[in-house]
Amino acid sequence: MASSFGFGGSNAVTKAGTTSVNTAQTHMLDEHVLTPASINSIELHGAVNTRRSLLDHVLNPVVEEAAAQGTTLGQVLDHIGAATKKLARFDIFKEDGFSVFLSEAPRPDSGVPADRTELDISIRVKEKSRLVFSAGTDFGNTEGSAYTNAVARNVFGGAETLSVNASAGTRTRSAYNATLSAPVNGNPDLRLSAEALRSVTQKPWASHEEQLTGGNLRLAWLNENSDTHAVVYSAAWRQLTGLAATASPTVRADAGDSFKSSLTHTFTRDRRDNPMLPQSGYLLRSISELAGWGPLTGDVSFAKTEVEATGALPVSVPGVQGNSGVFVSGGFRMGVLYPLPLGYSLTGLTQPSRINDRFQLGGPTDVRGFKLGGLGPHDGVDAVGGDVYTAGSVNAYLPLPRTGPDSPLRLQLFANAGRLVAINSSTGKKSKEGNRKTLSMSSAAVLKGVGSALSELTNGVPSLAAGIGLVYAHPVARFELNFSLPLVQRKGEEGRKGFQVGVGINFL
Amino acid sequence: MATAPSGAASWRKMQIPRPLQQLFNHFPLHTYDANPLPERSQYLTSSDLPTLYVFSTESDARLGLPSFNPGCLKWQTLLRLAKLDFHVLPSTNHASPTGSLPFLLPSRTTSPPTTPPLPIPASNLLAYARKQQQQPKNKSQSQPFPDLDSTLPARSQAYLSLITLSLRNAWLHALYLDPSHTRLLQDLYVRPASSSRSVQAALLYQLRRAAAEQIITSTGGKVVSLSPVNSAAGVDEEAVYAAARDALDALATLLRESRTGWAFGREEPGVFDATLFSYVHLMVEYMSDEGVAAEAAAGGGGGVALGRLVREAGDGELVRHRERMLRVAWPEWDGYRR
């Protein structure tokens, strides 16, 4: 009874991890799915540069789970499917290179007939090339750059990735970074990475450039709800230099060196159907950062938190069957920077925030209809940033004539608003505190300052702009061409009347 | 306001169609008051007086005490001699429009900061101070303002170069390259920049390298290697101090010949006196510690106390000149910190 059902090749497990099999085979399998089965052996072919210990982390659980009494063939197949999926997430094997072969293990001659089918499993993989060089152009949020990148995959055979990147761009004048990342405990969903970086970034909205030298250590994981978390420790030497001749006193006072040592937690829940032009679903993100306080030390100390929520809803149009291609979306962001004293105390003398730690708001990718950094406190031409902000937007998207609902092109109507306020102990008039002897604020003054900044957010109508434009969602970036007009703004804030181009990944 | 790039400028010049311009004129529909500036900015930049950005400590700056950087001290002294009222802010070279301190920022004239003042680099400070003196409200305390070139004899240039070359090189060597002053260097220039050890180490390295390069190039040498960090290899230490000793002697003689006690027999201290004072004062103030120097000498280091060289030059004319300068420029200060 050599009923060896070796369904092999790409038919069996076509894509990594998808145990879906075509109907004819499903039919055949149906009869077998409930038969008891266990695993005799698993062989993995083609992983020549990969350490065995890494593979053991993934495959051992499969064998152990299959050893339990009452395991059926169907369950074994599920486990194997999950394991290949996991292998694929290491990003060291080619996605279309997976194939799984099952065969019944030859029974020893003297052996009593087993009560279940013993399986020999053979998984074939193809490793991705270990060294990849690439060069090209990139679009980030409102910036273009050219880059060269070298990636060494599976450096030590444990799915470690070393990536070295050099780029020069319109705003980031030069950037070099090297990242080494590795899965922890053979788990592709838990990665530890270390990065060293050095960059020079122009900040024309505040007449200076920032040189940054630093490093960070990141632990990122994906939980069972496919939410991503990341905890990052970063240390950075920031040098605010290269001031323009017209730089404002605020920027001049903040020029020079500062060292930031901070711990950041990022949470992302992305349930959108398409990150560039979501027609349904939502995105939640929160970023919380603690810098300088307690054992972190450094030159700046604050707690900073930002939350973002965006969502989209398809709109059904009467008379149109199925997806009309019309949808609406809304977004909201908020951030607070709370200065803290250095050291372990929560009360004590506190340094007010610096320009490179404060928030900037405005520009084609957040509050459209304003220049980059166009919102919030301005000292002359310089956007000097604020400690508290809110921003919101509502958009309606209509398909263009003669394009279907799946077209990446849309007509967009939008209205967005924002408010960016700085902490200030002497709001409006010069109080007696204006003549105090040191720059530091007392913790009571900070609390009062944050409170009044928060209440200032709702003082009057927020700065507001509305417009109409075209959106094109390319898989790597989203392009927008909008015509907008600022409706409400503060003196000094820089609205943009007329056309504005936006290129980016993350739009409000 | 900003010098817009030429591309942007030609874009601006493009004619906006009239109906569109009329539409634009209606927007924004409502404009609220300006957002107040952040706290740091309010505190540091909203003084009613012009602000001189110099190397200094926070406590010294608050009292307007002399800067610890010769270049800054020279101009600070001159502005004080000119009886100009100003406020001092500790800063770094990064803040300066020229790449080095000092510079002066006039006080804000508009309360919502729509047009902030432009900085005045050191080279224009004399002209600025002169202009301020001529303003009617300052006429009451009008005092003839020191002139740089016209009243000084031609040989003043030679004496000036003794200061700007010999004394400067000795100061640079003593402060930056002499290991016995490492602590002083860190206290003055490194620690105020950042509390991070690694940033301090990087800055110290950069400062020392720059100082060694300056000395070598100013003495006519070429920078061959880029590693004269601690050892200051390539800097002829003895020559640097010998030149400084000669320069101090010559300057002491110059003062002895003066009837008034000010350089070249002027009635009032001028630019030359301020320049001389900026080095002499700092050498006496920070490098008179014989103990440190002797210790360094015993350990094989340079160990030349520049303060002692100043005292030994001539019959002590330089020290007396410094004291007179302090009395004129800082009449309210007794010369002691803390």
XYZ file of C-alpha atoms in Angstrom, chain A residues 34 51 98 126 163 187 204 208 223 254-255 264 266-267 295 352 370 383 396 419 468 477 495:
23
model
C -9.299 13.799 8.673
C 21.970 28.389 9.910
C 8.648 27.524 -2.108
C 15.373 29.190 -3.116
C 21.823 47.613 4.787
C 10.880 34.813 15.050
C 14.543 76.279 4.562
C 19.141 76.656 8.762
C 1.307 41.113 17.176
C 19.002 77.985 19.096
C 22.033 77.480 16.836
C 10.254 56.123 21.596
C 5.375 53.647 18.019
C 2.121 51.827 17.519
C 18.750 57.735 33.133
C 11.888 75.316 27.314
C -0.181 76.378 3.543
C 8.658 78.935 11.075
C -14.156 63.738 -0.907
C -3.413 74.977 14.844
C -9.813 71.094 -5.225
C 4.111 57.523 -3.643
C -0.864 80.438 3.342
